[in-house]
Every structure is written in structure tokens, then in C-alpha cells.
Coordinates of C-alpha atoms in Angstrom, one line a residue:
M13 CA 144.4 108.1 -146.1
P14 CA 143.2 104.8 -144.6
E15 CA 139.6 104.5 -143.5
W16 CA 140.5 104.1 -139.9
E17 CA 142.4 107.4 -139.9
K18 CA 139.5 109.2 -141.5
R19 CA 137.3 108.3 -138.5
F20 CA 139.7 110.2 -136.2
R21 CA 140.1 113.2 -138.6
A22 CA 136.5 113.7 -139.6
P23 CA 135.1 116.8 -137.9
R24 CA 133.0 116.0 -134.9
V25 CA 130.8 118.2 -132.7
S26 CA 129.3 117.7 -129.2
L27 CA 125.7 118.2 -128.3
P28 CA 125.4 122.0 -128.1
D29 CA 124.7 123.6 -124.8
W30 CA 122.4 126.7 -124.8
A31 CA 121.9 129.7 -122.6
E32 CA 118.8 129.5 -120.5
D33 CA 117.6 133.1 -121.1
A34 CA 119.1 133.4 -124.6
P35 CA 118.4 130.0 -126.2
D36 CA 119.8 131.1 -129.6
R37 CA 123.2 131.3 -128.1
S38 CA 125.0 127.9 -127.9
L39 CA 128.4 126.4 -127.0
F40 CA 129.8 123.2 -128.4
V41 CA 133.1 121.3 -128.7
S42 CA 134.6 120.3 -132.1
N43 CA 137.9 118.9 -133.5
A44 CA 137.5 121.0 -136.7
T45 CA 141.1 122.4 -136.4
G46 CA 142.6 119.1 -135.4
T47 CA 142.4 119.8 -131.7
Y48 CA 139.2 119.6 -129.6
E49 CA 138.3 123.2 -128.7
L50 CA 135.2 125.2 -127.6
Y51 CA 133.0 127.0 -130.3
A52 CA 130.3 129.6 -129.9
W53 CA 127.2 129.4 -132.2
D54 CA 124.7 132.1 -132.7
R55 CA 121.6 130.3 -134.0
A56 CA 119.9 133.5 -135.0
T57 CA 122.6 134.5 -137.4
G58 CA 124.2 131.1 -138.1
E59 CA 127.6 132.5 -137.1
Q60 CA 130.1 130.1 -135.5
R61 CA 133.5 131.0 -134.1
Q62 CA 136.3 129.3 -132.2
V63 CA 136.4 130.4 -128.6
T64 CA 139.6 128.7 -127.3
D65 CA 142.9 127.9 -129.0
R66 CA 145.4 126.0 -126.9
P67 CA 148.1 123.5 -127.9
N68 CA 146.5 120.6 -125.9
G69 CA 142.9 121.6 -126.4
T70 CA 140.0 122.7 -124.3
T71 CA 136.7 120.9 -123.6
D72 CA 135.4 122.2 -120.2
G73 CA 133.2 125.3 -120.8
L74 CA 129.9 126.8 -119.7
L75 CA 127.5 129.5 -121.0
S76 CA 126.2 132.1 -118.6
P77 CA 122.3 131.9 -118.4
D78 CA 122.0 135.3 -120.1
G79 CA 124.3 134.2 -123.0
E80 CA 126.7 137.0 -122.5
W81 CA 129.8 135.1 -121.3
I82 CA 131.6 131.8 -122.0
W83 CA 133.4 130.4 -119.0
W84 CA 136.2 127.9 -119.7
F85 CA 138.7 126.0 -117.6
S86 CA 142.3 126.8 -118.1
D87 CA 144.7 124.0 -117.0
T88 CA 148.3 123.3 -118.1
D89 CA 148.8 120.7 -120.8
G90 CA 146.0 118.5 -119.5
D91 CA 146.9 118.4 -115.8
E92 CA 143.3 119.4 -114.9
F93 CA 144.7 121.9 -112.3
G94 CA 143.9 125.5 -113.1
V95 CA 141.5 128.4 -113.0
W96 CA 138.3 129.5 -114.7
M97 CA 138.6 132.1 -117.4
R98 CA 135.8 133.9 -119.3
Q99 CA 135.3 135.5 -122.7
P100 CA 132.4 137.5 -124.1
F101 CA 130.1 135.5 -126.3
A102 CA 130.6 137.9 -129.2
G103 CA 134.3 137.6 -128.9
G104 CA 137.1 139.5 -127.1
A105 CA 139.9 139.0 -124.7
D106 CA 139.9 136.3 -122.1
E107 CA 140.0 137.4 -118.5
P108 CA 140.0 135.6 -115.1
A109 CA 136.4 134.7 -114.3
V110 CA 137.0 134.8 -110.5
A111 CA 139.4 137.0 -108.7
G112 CA 141.0 135.6 -105.5
L113 CA 140.8 131.9 -106.1
E114 CA 144.0 130.1 -106.6
A115 CA 144.4 127.2 -109.1
S116 CA 142.7 123.9 -108.1
Y117 CA 141.0 120.9 -109.6
P118 CA 137.4 121.8 -110.5
A119 CA 134.6 120.6 -108.3
G120 CA 131.5 122.0 -110.0
L121 CA 130.4 125.4 -111.3
V122 CA 127.0 127.1 -111.6
L123 CA 126.2 130.6 -112.8
A124 CA 123.3 132.7 -111.6
R125 CA 120.7 134.2 -114.0
D126 CA 121.6 137.8 -112.7
G127 CA 124.8 137.6 -114.8
L128 CA 126.8 138.3 -111.7
M129 CA 126.9 135.6 -109.1
S130 CA 128.7 132.3 -109.5
V131 CA 129.2 129.2 -107.2
V132 CA 132.6 127.6 -107.7
G133 CA 133.7 124.2 -106.4
R134 CA 137.4 123.5 -105.9
S135 CA 139.5 120.5 -104.9
T136 CA 143.1 120.5 -103.7
D137 CA 145.3 118.0 -101.8
E138 CA 145.7 120.6 -99.0
D139 CA 142.1 121.7 -98.5
G140 CA 139.9 118.8 -99.8
T141 CA 136.8 120.3 -101.3
T142 CA 135.8 124.0 -100.8
I143 CA 132.8 125.8 -102.3
H144 CA 132.8 129.6 -102.8
V145 CA 130.1 132.1 -103.7
V146 CA 131.2 135.1 -105.8
R147 CA 128.7 137.9 -105.9
A148 CA 130.3 139.6 -108.9
P149 CA 133.4 138.9 -111.1
D150 CA 135.4 141.5 -109.2
A151 CA 134.1 140.6 -105.7
D152 CA 136.0 138.6 -103.1
P153 CA 135.0 134.9 -103.0
V154 CA 133.2 133.8 -99.8
E155 CA 133.8 130.2 -98.7
I156 CA 130.5 128.5 -97.8
Y157 CA 131.6 124.9 -97.6
R158 CA 134.7 122.9 -96.7
H159 CA 135.4 119.2 -96.1
R160 CA 138.3 116.8 -96.4
E161 CA 136.2 114.3 -98.4
S162 CA 135.2 114.8 -102.0
A163 CA 132.1 117.0 -102.8
G164 CA 130.8 119.1 -105.6
V165 CA 128.4 121.9 -106.7
G166 CA 125.3 120.3 -108.1
D167 CA 123.0 123.1 -109.1
L168 CA 121.6 126.6 -108.3
S169 CA 117.9 127.3 -108.0
H170 CA 116.3 129.4 -110.7
D171 CA 116.1 132.4 -108.4
G172 CA 119.6 131.9 -107.0
S173 CA 118.5 131.4 -103.5
L174 CA 119.4 127.7 -103.1
I175 CA 122.5 125.7 -103.8
A176 CA 122.5 121.9 -104.1
V177 CA 125.7 120.1 -103.1
E178 CA 126.7 116.5 -103.5
H179 CA 129.1 115.3 -100.8
T180 CA 130.7 112.2 -99.4
E181 CA 131.4 113.3 -95.9
H182 CA 130.5 109.8 -94.7
G183 CA 133.6 108.5 -96.6
D184 CA 131.8 106.5 -99.3
A185 CA 132.9 108.1 -102.6
M186 CA 130.6 105.9 -104.7
H187 CA 127.4 107.0 -103.0
S188 CA 126.9 110.7 -102.5
T189 CA 124.4 112.3 -100.2
L190 CA 122.8 115.7 -100.8
R191 CA 122.7 119.0 -98.9
V192 CA 120.9 122.2 -99.9
I193 CA 122.4 125.4 -98.6
R194 CA 121.8 129.1 -99.0
P195 CA 124.4 131.4 -100.6
D196 CA 125.5 132.3 -97.0
G197 CA 126.4 128.7 -96.3
S198 CA 123.5 127.9 -93.9
T199 CA 121.8 124.5 -94.4
V200 CA 118.3 124.3 -95.6
A201 CA 117.8 120.6 -96.1
E202 CA 119.6 117.2 -96.1
L203 CA 118.9 114.0 -98.0
D204 CA 120.7 110.7 -97.6
D205 CA 119.7 107.1 -98.3
T206 CA 120.9 104.6 -95.7
E207 CA 120.6 100.9 -95.1
G208 CA 121.5 99.6 -91.7
G209 CA 123.0 102.9 -90.6
T210 CA 125.6 103.1 -93.4
V211 CA 125.3 104.9 -96.7
E212 CA 124.9 102.3 -99.4
L213 CA 122.6 104.0 -101.9
G214 CA 123.7 106.9 -104.0
L215 CA 122.0 110.2 -104.7
E216 CA 122.8 112.7 -107.4
V217 CA 121.7 116.2 -108.3
L218 CA 119.9 116.3 -111.6
G219 CA 118.8 120.0 -111.4
F220 CA 116.4 122.5 -109.9
A221 CA 113.1 123.2 -111.6
P222 CA 113.6 126.0 -114.2
V223 CA 110.9 128.2 -112.7
D224 CA 111.2 131.2 -110.3
G225 CA 110.0 130.3 -106.8
D226 CA 109.8 126.6 -107.6
T227 CA 111.8 124.7 -104.9
R228 CA 111.6 121.3 -106.6
L229 CA 114.9 119.5 -107.1
L230 CA 115.2 116.6 -109.5
V231 CA 117.3 113.9 -107.8
G232 CA 118.7 110.6 -109.0
H233 CA 118.3 107.7 -106.5
Q234 CA 119.0 103.9 -106.3
R235 CA 116.2 102.8 -104.0
R236 CA 114.9 100.1 -106.4
G237 CA 118.3 98.8 -107.3
R238 CA 119.1 101.1 -110.3
W239 CA 119.3 104.8 -111.0
E240 CA 115.9 106.5 -111.2
P241 CA 114.6 110.1 -110.9
M242 CA 112.5 111.5 -108.1
V243 CA 111.4 115.1 -107.2
W244 CA 112.4 116.5 -103.8
D245 CA 110.5 119.6 -102.8
I246 CA 113.0 121.5 -100.7
A247 CA 110.3 123.8 -99.1
S248 CA 107.9 121.0 -98.0
G249 CA 110.4 118.1 -97.7
E250 CA 108.1 115.9 -99.9
E251 CA 109.8 113.2 -102.0
T252 CA 108.0 112.0 -105.1
E253 CA 109.4 108.9 -106.7
L254 CA 108.4 108.6 -110.4
A255 CA 107.0 105.1 -111.2
L256 CA 108.6 104.5 -114.5
D257 CA 108.3 101.0 -115.8
L258 CA 111.8 100.9 -117.3
P259 CA 114.3 98.1 -116.6
G260 CA 117.5 100.0 -116.9
D261 CA 119.2 103.1 -115.4
V262 CA 117.2 106.3 -115.9
S263 CA 118.4 109.9 -115.8
A264 CA 116.3 113.0 -116.5
E265 CA 116.3 116.7 -117.0
W266 CA 113.6 119.3 -117.0
Y267 CA 111.8 120.6 -120.0
P268 CA 112.2 124.4 -119.9
D269 CA 108.7 125.2 -118.6
G270 CA 109.0 122.7 -115.8
S271 CA 105.9 120.8 -116.8
A272 CA 107.7 117.6 -118.0
L273 CA 111.0 115.7 -117.8
L274 CA 113.2 114.4 -120.6
I275 CA 114.0 110.9 -119.6
A276 CA 117.1 109.0 -120.8
H277 CA 116.9 105.3 -120.3
S278 CA 120.1 103.1 -120.6
F279 CA 119.7 99.3 -120.7
E280 CA 122.0 96.6 -121.9
A281 CA 124.4 98.9 -123.8
R282 CA 121.7 100.9 -125.6
S283 CA 119.7 103.9 -124.8
E284 CA 116.4 105.6 -125.6
L285 CA 114.5 108.8 -124.7
F286 CA 111.0 109.5 -123.3
R287 CA 109.0 112.5 -122.2
Y288 CA 107.4 112.3 -118.7
V289 CA 104.4 114.6 -118.3
F290 CA 103.7 115.6 -114.6
A291 CA 100.0 116.4 -115.1
S292 CA 99.1 113.0 -116.5
S293 CA 102.0 110.9 -115.3
E294 CA 102.3 109.8 -118.9
L295 CA 105.5 108.4 -120.3
I296 CA 105.8 109.2 -124.1
E297 CA 108.6 107.7 -126.2
V298 CA 110.8 110.2 -128.1
E299 CA 111.7 108.3 -131.2
T300 CA 115.4 107.7 -131.8
P301 CA 117.2 105.1 -133.9
T302 CA 118.5 102.0 -132.2
G303 CA 121.9 102.7 -130.7
S304 CA 123.2 105.1 -128.1
V305 CA 122.1 108.6 -127.1
S306 CA 125.1 110.1 -125.4
G307 CA 123.4 113.4 -124.6
A308 CA 120.0 115.1 -125.0
T309 CA 118.4 118.4 -124.2
A310 CA 114.9 119.8 -124.4
R311 CA 114.6 123.1 -126.2
P312 CA 112.1 126.0 -125.4
D313 CA 109.9 125.0 -128.3
G314 CA 109.5 121.5 -126.9
S315 CA 111.8 119.8 -129.4
V316 CA 114.6 117.6 -128.3
E317 CA 118.2 117.7 -129.6
Y318 CA 120.3 114.6 -129.1
L319 CA 123.7 113.2 -129.9
W320 CA 123.3 109.7 -131.4
S321 CA 125.5 107.0 -132.8
S322 CA 125.9 103.3 -133.0
A323 CA 128.9 101.0 -133.3
A324 CA 128.4 101.1 -137.1
E325 CA 127.3 104.7 -137.6
P326 CA 129.3 107.8 -136.7
P327 CA 127.8 110.4 -134.2
V328 CA 125.4 113.0 -135.3
V329 CA 123.4 115.7 -133.5
R330 CA 119.8 115.3 -134.5
S331 CA 116.5 117.0 -133.6
T332 CA 113.0 115.7 -133.2
T333 CA 111.9 118.4 -135.6
G334 CA 113.7 116.4 -138.3
G335 CA 117.2 116.8 -139.7
V336 CA 120.7 117.3 -138.4
V337 CA 121.3 120.2 -135.9
L338 CA 125.0 120.6 -136.6
D339 CA 126.7 119.2 -139.7
P340 CA 130.4 120.2 -139.7
P341 CA 132.0 120.7 -143.1
G342 CA 134.7 118.4 -144.3
M343 CA 135.1 114.7 -144.7
K344 CA 132.6 112.3 -143.2
A345 CA 133.7 109.5 -140.9
P346 CA 133.4 106.1 -142.7
A347 CA 131.0 103.6 -141.2
S348 CA 132.2 100.6 -139.3
V349 CA 130.5 97.2 -138.5
P350 CA 127.7 96.6 -136.0
V351 CA 128.2 95.0 -132.7
E352 CA 126.9 91.6 -131.7
D353 CA 125.6 91.0 -128.1
V354 CA 127.1 88.0 -126.2
W355 CA 126.0 86.9 -122.7
V356 CA 128.4 84.6 -120.8
E357 CA 128.0 83.0 -117.5
G358 CA 130.6 84.4 -115.1
P359 CA 131.4 83.8 -111.4
G360 CA 129.2 86.7 -110.3
G361 CA 126.3 86.4 -112.9
R362 CA 125.8 86.8 -116.6
V363 CA 128.4 89.0 -118.2
H364 CA 127.5 91.2 -121.2
A365 CA 130.0 91.6 -124.0
L366 CA 129.9 93.5 -127.3
V367 CA 131.7 91.9 -130.3
Q368 CA 132.8 93.3 -133.6
K369 CA 134.6 91.5 -136.3
P370 CA 135.5 92.2 -140.0
A371 CA 132.6 91.6 -142.3
D372 CA 132.3 88.1 -143.6
A373 CA 135.3 87.0 -141.5
T374 CA 135.4 83.5 -140.0
G375 CA 137.4 82.5 -136.9
P376 CA 139.6 81.9 -135.3
L377 CA 140.7 85.5 -135.6
P378 CA 143.4 87.6 -133.9
T379 CA 141.3 89.2 -131.2
I380 CA 141.7 92.3 -129.0
F381 CA 139.8 92.6 -125.7
E382 CA 139.4 96.4 -125.4
I383 CA 138.6 97.0 -121.8
H384 CA 136.7 100.2 -120.7
G385 CA 137.8 102.6 -118.1
G386 CA 136.0 104.1 -115.1
P387 CA 135.5 101.6 -113.6
T388 CA 132.0 103.1 -113.1
W389 CA 131.3 103.2 -116.9
H390 CA 130.2 100.8 -119.5
D391 CA 130.7 100.1 -123.2
S392 CA 127.7 100.6 -125.4
D393 CA 126.5 100.3 -128.9
A394 CA 128.1 103.6 -129.8
F395 CA 130.6 104.7 -132.4
A396 CA 134.3 104.4 -131.4
A397 CA 137.1 105.0 -133.8
G398 CA 139.7 103.0 -131.8
P399 CA 137.9 99.6 -132.0
A400 CA 136.9 100.3 -135.6
A401 CA 140.6 100.7 -136.5
W402 CA 141.3 97.2 -135.1
V403 CA 138.4 95.7 -137.1
D404 CA 139.8 97.3 -140.3
H405 CA 143.1 95.5 -139.6
G406 CA 141.5 92.1 -139.4
Y407 CA 140.9 91.8 -135.7
A408 CA 137.9 90.8 -133.7
V409 CA 137.1 93.3 -131.0
V410 CA 135.6 92.2 -127.7
R411 CA 134.4 94.7 -125.1
V412 CA 133.3 93.4 -121.7
N413 CA 131.0 95.1 -119.2
Y414 CA 132.5 93.5 -116.1
R415 CA 131.3 93.7 -112.5
G416 CA 131.8 97.3 -111.5
S417 CA 130.3 98.6 -114.8
T418 CA 127.3 100.8 -114.8
G419 CA 124.1 100.1 -116.6
Y420 CA 123.3 96.7 -115.1
G421 CA 121.9 97.7 -111.7
R422 CA 123.4 98.8 -108.4
E423 CA 124.5 95.3 -107.2
W424 CA 126.5 94.8 -110.4
T425 CA 128.3 98.2 -110.0
D426 CA 128.8 97.8 -106.2
A427 CA 130.3 94.3 -106.5
L428 CA 133.6 96.0 -107.1
K429 CA 134.9 96.2 -103.5
H430 CA 138.1 95.1 -101.8
R431 CA 139.2 92.6 -104.4
V432 CA 139.6 95.4 -106.9
G433 CA 140.9 94.5 -110.3
L434 CA 140.7 90.7 -109.6
I435 CA 136.9 90.7 -109.7
E436 CA 136.8 92.4 -113.2
L437 CA 139.4 90.0 -114.5
E438 CA 137.3 87.0 -113.5
D439 CA 134.5 88.3 -115.8
I440 CA 137.0 89.1 -118.6
A441 CA 138.5 85.6 -118.3
A442 CA 135.0 84.0 -118.6
V443 CA 134.4 86.0 -121.8
R444 CA 137.8 85.0 -123.1
E445 CA 137.0 81.4 -122.6
W446 CA 133.8 81.9 -124.6
A447 CA 135.7 83.6 -127.4
V448 CA 138.1 80.7 -127.8
T449 CA 135.5 77.9 -127.4
S450 CA 133.1 79.6 -129.8
G451 CA 135.8 79.7 -132.5
L452 CA 135.9 83.5 -132.6
A453 CA 139.4 84.0 -131.2
D454 CA 142.7 82.4 -131.9
P455 CA 144.0 81.5 -128.4
A456 CA 147.6 82.3 -129.4
R457 CA 146.7 85.8 -130.7
I458 CA 144.5 87.4 -128.0
I459 CA 145.5 90.9 -126.9
L460 CA 144.4 92.5 -123.6
A461 CA 144.1 96.3 -124.0
G462 CA 142.5 99.3 -122.5
G463 CA 142.9 102.9 -121.2
S464 CA 142.8 104.3 -117.7
W465 CA 141.1 101.7 -115.6
G466 CA 141.2 99.5 -118.7
G467 CA 144.9 100.0 -118.8
Y468 CA 145.2 99.1 -115.1
L469 CA 143.2 95.9 -115.8
T470 CA 145.5 95.2 -118.7
L471 CA 148.7 95.3 -116.6
L472 CA 147.0 93.4 -113.8
G473 CA 145.8 90.8 -116.3
V474 CA 149.1 90.1 -118.0
G475 CA 150.6 89.5 -114.5
T476 CA 147.8 87.4 -112.9
Q477 CA 146.7 85.6 -116.1
P478 CA 150.1 85.3 -117.9
D479 CA 149.0 82.3 -120.0
A480 CA 145.9 84.0 -121.3
W481 CA 147.2 87.0 -123.2
A482 CA 149.7 87.2 -126.1
L483 CA 150.2 91.0 -125.7
G484 CA 149.3 93.8 -123.3
L485 CA 148.5 97.3 -124.5
A486 CA 148.0 99.7 -121.6
A487 CA 147.2 103.4 -122.0
V488 CA 147.4 105.8 -119.0
P489 CA 147.2 102.9 -116.5
V490 CA 147.5 102.4 -112.8
A491 CA 150.7 100.3 -112.6
D492 CA 151.8 100.7 -109.0
Y493 CA 148.7 101.2 -106.9
V494 CA 150.4 102.4 -103.7
T495 CA 152.4 105.1 -105.5
A496 CA 149.4 106.0 -107.7
Y497 CA 147.4 106.6 -104.6
H498 CA 149.9 109.0 -103.0
D499 CA 150.4 111.0 -106.3
E500 CA 146.9 111.1 -107.7
M501 CA 144.3 113.9 -107.4
E502 CA 142.4 114.1 -104.1
A503 CA 139.0 113.0 -105.5
L504 CA 140.6 109.7 -106.7
K505 CA 142.2 109.1 -103.4
S506 CA 138.6 109.2 -101.9
M507 CA 137.5 106.7 -104.6
D508 CA 140.4 104.3 -103.9
R509 CA 139.7 104.4 -100.1
T510 CA 136.1 103.5 -100.9
L511 CA 137.0 100.7 -103.3
L512 CA 139.7 99.1 -101.1
G513 CA 138.4 100.0 -97.7
G514 CA 141.1 102.4 -96.6
T515 CA 144.5 103.8 -97.4
P516 CA 147.7 101.8 -98.3
E517 CA 148.8 102.2 -94.7
E518 CA 145.4 100.9 -93.3
V519 CA 144.9 98.0 -95.7
P520 CA 148.3 97.2 -97.2
E521 CA 147.4 93.7 -98.2
R522 CA 144.5 94.8 -100.4
F523 CA 146.6 97.4 -102.2
E524 CA 149.3 94.7 -102.7
A525 CA 146.8 92.2 -104.0
S526 CA 145.3 94.7 -106.5
S527 CA 148.5 96.3 -107.7
P528 CA 150.0 95.2 -111.1
L529 CA 153.5 95.9 -109.6
T530 CA 153.0 92.9 -107.3
Y531 CA 152.8 90.5 -110.3
V532 CA 155.3 92.2 -112.7
D533 CA 157.8 89.3 -112.5
A534 CA 155.2 86.9 -113.8
V535 CA 154.5 88.9 -117.0
R536 CA 155.6 87.0 -120.1
A537 CA 153.6 88.8 -122.8
P538 CA 155.2 91.8 -124.5
V539 CA 153.8 95.0 -123.0
Y540 CA 153.2 98.4 -124.6
I541 CA 152.5 101.4 -122.3
S542 CA 151.5 104.9 -123.3
A543 CA 151.4 107.6 -120.6
G544 CA 150.7 111.4 -120.4
V545 CA 153.5 113.1 -118.4
N546 CA 151.0 115.5 -116.9
D547 CA 148.4 113.0 -115.9
P548 CA 146.8 113.7 -112.5
R549 CA 144.7 110.5 -112.5
C550 CA 147.3 107.9 -113.3
P551 CA 150.5 109.8 -112.6
I552 CA 153.8 109.1 -114.4
R553 CA 156.0 108.2 -111.4
Q554 CA 154.1 105.0 -110.6
I555 CA 154.3 104.0 -114.3
D556 CA 158.0 104.5 -114.2
N557 CA 158.3 102.2 -111.2
Y558 CA 156.5 99.4 -113.1
V559 CA 158.6 100.0 -116.2
D560 CA 161.8 99.9 -114.2
R561 CA 160.9 96.4 -113.0
L562 CA 160.2 95.3 -116.5
K563 CA 163.6 96.6 -117.6
A564 CA 165.4 95.0 -114.6
R565 CA 164.3 91.5 -115.7
G566 CA 164.8 92.2 -119.5
A567 CA 161.1 91.8 -120.2
T568 CA 159.9 92.8 -123.7
H569 CA 158.2 96.2 -123.5
E570 CA 157.9 99.6 -125.1
V571 CA 156.9 102.9 -123.5
Y572 CA 155.6 106.0 -125.2
R573 CA 155.3 109.2 -123.2
Y574 CA 153.5 112.3 -124.5
D575 CA 153.1 115.8 -123.3
A576 CA 149.5 115.8 -122.1
G577 CA 147.3 114.5 -119.3
H578 CA 144.9 111.6 -119.0
G579 CA 144.7 111.2 -122.8
S580 CA 145.1 113.7 -125.6
L581 CA 142.7 116.2 -127.3
V582 CA 144.9 116.5 -130.3
V583 CA 143.8 114.4 -133.3
D584 CA 147.3 113.8 -134.7
E585 CA 148.4 112.5 -131.3
R586 CA 145.4 110.2 -131.0
I587 CA 146.2 108.8 -134.5
K588 CA 149.9 108.3 -133.6
Q589 CA 149.0 106.4 -130.5
V590 CA 146.7 104.0 -132.3
R591 CA 149.3 103.5 -135.1
L592 CA 152.0 102.7 -132.4
E593 CA 149.7 100.1 -130.9
L594 CA 148.8 98.5 -134.2
D595 CA 152.5 98.4 -135.1
F596 CA 153.4 96.8 -131.8
A597 CA 150.8 94.1 -132.3
E598 CA 151.8 93.5 -135.8
R599 CA 155.5 93.0 -134.8
H600 CA 154.8 90.7 -131.9
L601 CA 151.9 88.6 -133.1
R602 CA 153.4 88.0 -136.5

């Protein structure tokens, strides 16, 4: 078995979640069976068992605070449209978790500590977002919130008396505002951040204080140009911004006794952890290796568990008490090569790129630009089996955190408006120029590739920059923006209206300028497209429209369709897709 395939097959685990009132009971995700599924772990006995077993996998799950139940979301073959089920922690039959709610896209879920009440968020094309309180599993759901625009359940206070909701009723899906309501739906408090009368700064719910009677809500804000935490006391209305001298985006969660915060700081593609103590306003570093922490949690004993990796080292769940928290049996993922940081002057400012290349290799090399999705996301110094596979095959890999990416301040993220797609490609083109002039990349053998939004940028790039790219490899892409808008899930419609300033009927010229279909006749590079037939985010019909145009002009292309949604949770399927891309590149770059 080649090294690159071992990286996909090696057993992995997520950071374990744990029950608030039964901390020995945990829930995690693993690919141990070859499909990503949910697993229960009783820390007291060491027993682990598989909770879900479905052909296309399961990753969305939640433990009840008392540790008695595991809730999991049941969709159909990755279409993200379904209902919540539940199963006893100790094992047993699955049952519908909520009676009386039809299938929907999920929009948040929180469970009360009484073991009975739940707050369920739903999203449908017909209703927009609705939120329901269910007093007991067999009780009728009571609708307490409804709006056409996207919203979601943020958190439930420790005593179950307050519900925090993120919403975008103002029509800006990139910058939420907050509302705190009671279980009867009555409003307690509102919080929004405005500039000049329009909402331009985002807010996010980070969680209520884990103490009975404590009405403090931890909130993320952007008032100083980046994400930072503050404490909002719902009872008094007082807002306390935390003066943290950290240059990057900061998120936080409560320590279990409410006396401190676990701070996660992300800056220039790497992350680190701190403990913030309220009594002394002291910020204390929690030592972690250089790389990326993709999740962390503070345990009742004050220790911190975190999921860490770097581009060179595979992911592992560690604890500050020393050692590995979860070490799945079986083969270990082989290491890869570290990333090098590159900063390139672009039209909107300095662009950060991460570069990997085979050890001791000298350029010019065949090079793949692996473009991240989102677009509100960023590539980091974290382990990724896909890029490592290309390195193993002799390619340099370049990943670009273009304008629109997170992790570089609010202005960088919010630069992505109206000229959607074209802005990102300007930054990617600047990094491509560096890759050629520096001697890294062979200009005749540069591939543009990516998944989701990265797949969209790939198709847009090979059409608007036809001389720059030798191949295009697009996974689950937006290909026909107008049709994608009409077919996609409601929450993404809201995002597209925000990015482009309206619907296709209101701003047709913007949708046309940002749609790969507009430029399909200019495509000269061979194009490979993979698509999930049940994908609600980048639906199949709009991809078929693009492929039909390629066929009509006899353009070189291949299409692979698979029975899943926006990607696959099956290891064999993931390996197959990488193998097909590698083979396509080998045949057409030879």
C-alpha cells in the first residue's frame, strides 16, 4: 500500500465531546471501520462502542448533558436534509428524538440539563428558519421563532431559562446579530454591532456561563477588526470586552467552573491556546507544539484536551496532563513534509501562501494550486492527506489564503463582495506569478484545483485565466451560479445574496460576471469534475449544465459522479477520488 493511501486509511479520531454532568461519558467520530461514524466512550470503564452504522457515514452528534442519550442527525446519503434521532448511551435501539417535526436542514440544537427539554433549529426552503422548544421527547414542539433569513440556535443557559439565537434578519448573512429569548419565545435582550446604521460587524454565540443563575453569555465580536471574545451579562446589559494582546482571531470557551476561559488564538495559519483568568485578568499560555489546534476543551479537573497536527505530523488528541487521550489501534499515518510560508504582494495587500514540495526537490516542479473552500475559511499548518498525496507524486503544492479567507482580520474577509470569485483569483494569480519567477513551478505544468468554493474558483479560473493553468480539477464546485442559487439550500441562498448584493433577478450582471458558465467557451485546459449527486450545497443540475457546454464544444473533460453529498465520509471513496485526480493529471501533463 503506498504511503499516500495509508494516510487516508489510518484510523483517526475527533476531539471527544463530553457530557456536562457526566464527564466520563464522551462522544467522538472515527473512521475505524472505513467510514466516519459516531462512537461512545465510557472513560470510567474504557469501553468504546460504535453508535451509528450507515453506508455514507455519520458525523453530526451530541451528548445530552446527563450523559444518558446520544442525539445524531439522520439524513439521506449526505443530502443534509433529515431528522434528529437518539440512542441510549449504553446502547439500544434508535428512536426519533423529536416527535412532530418534519425533515429539514439543521439550524442548531441544544439540550437542557433536565434530560427532557430540547431546542431545535430547522431550515427549509418553504419556511426559512424556525426554532422549536420541545419540553419532553413525546411532547409537541412549540415554535418560538420564525424568519425568512438564516438563523440558528446558539446556546441554552445552564438553568434552561434563556436561549441565545444568532440571526441575520437584516439580510447580511456574513454578520449575525444576537437575540436572547425565553423558552416561551419572548425577547429578553438584543445585541447588534452597527456602523453607519447598517450591520457590518459580526457577532457569534460562544456559550452561556456553566453556572446556575449566571446570566453571562460569552460572545465573539469584531469591534477591533478581528474576532475577539467579550462577556455580555444578559441581566444587567453590561458588556465586558477582554483586552487580550493577541494579533489574530480569538475564540473562547468556558472552563467548567466559570472562573476562566480557554482561549484559542489563530494567526497566520497557526494556532495556540491560553487560559484567561477573570479574577486576575491574567492570560496564561497553554503549551502546545507549533502547528494547528483544530479543537480544544477544558475538563472539570482543569486539564485541557486538544486535537493537534501540523502539515508534517498527523493529528493526535493530546492532554495537558501529558500523553495521548485517544490512540486508535491499527496503522499509523505516515508523516509528510512541513510547509513553508510565502508572502506575496497582491492587488489587495500581502497574500499568505503555504508551500510544500518533495524533500530535496529542486524546481521547476509540476505544481498544484490546491484552493480551499468556504470561502470563509483558511488553509493552515495542519495535516491534510490530499496535499500530501501530491507531494508523494513529485508535485509542489501551493495553498493560498486569498481575500475572503478568515484568519487575517475582518477587512481581508469582508473584501469578498460583488466581484465574487474574481477577487480571489487576482490573489491566486499573484502567487502563481511568484511560483514561476521563483523557480518553484514549471509554468507549463501548473494545475488549478480545489473542492467546494475551491472547485468553483477552479472552474472560474480556467475560464478567466485560460493561459495560466495546464489543468483544472474541480470537486463539488459551483459551475453555473444562477442555477446553483435556485437549487441550493436556503442558508446558502442567504450567503449568496450577501456576497453578490441580491438575487440573480436583482443583480443579473454580478451573477453573470461571477459564474464559471459565462467563460466556459474560453476554457482550453483539460477539466476534471467530481460531484455528489445528493449535494445540497453545489447541486448536480448546475454542474450538468456546465458539462453540457463542455461537451457541445468538444472540450477535453471527465466527470465522476458519486452517490453522496458535499463530499464523502467513506475512506475508499475518498481514496478513489484522489487516485482519479492523480491519474487525470498524469495522463494530461505527461
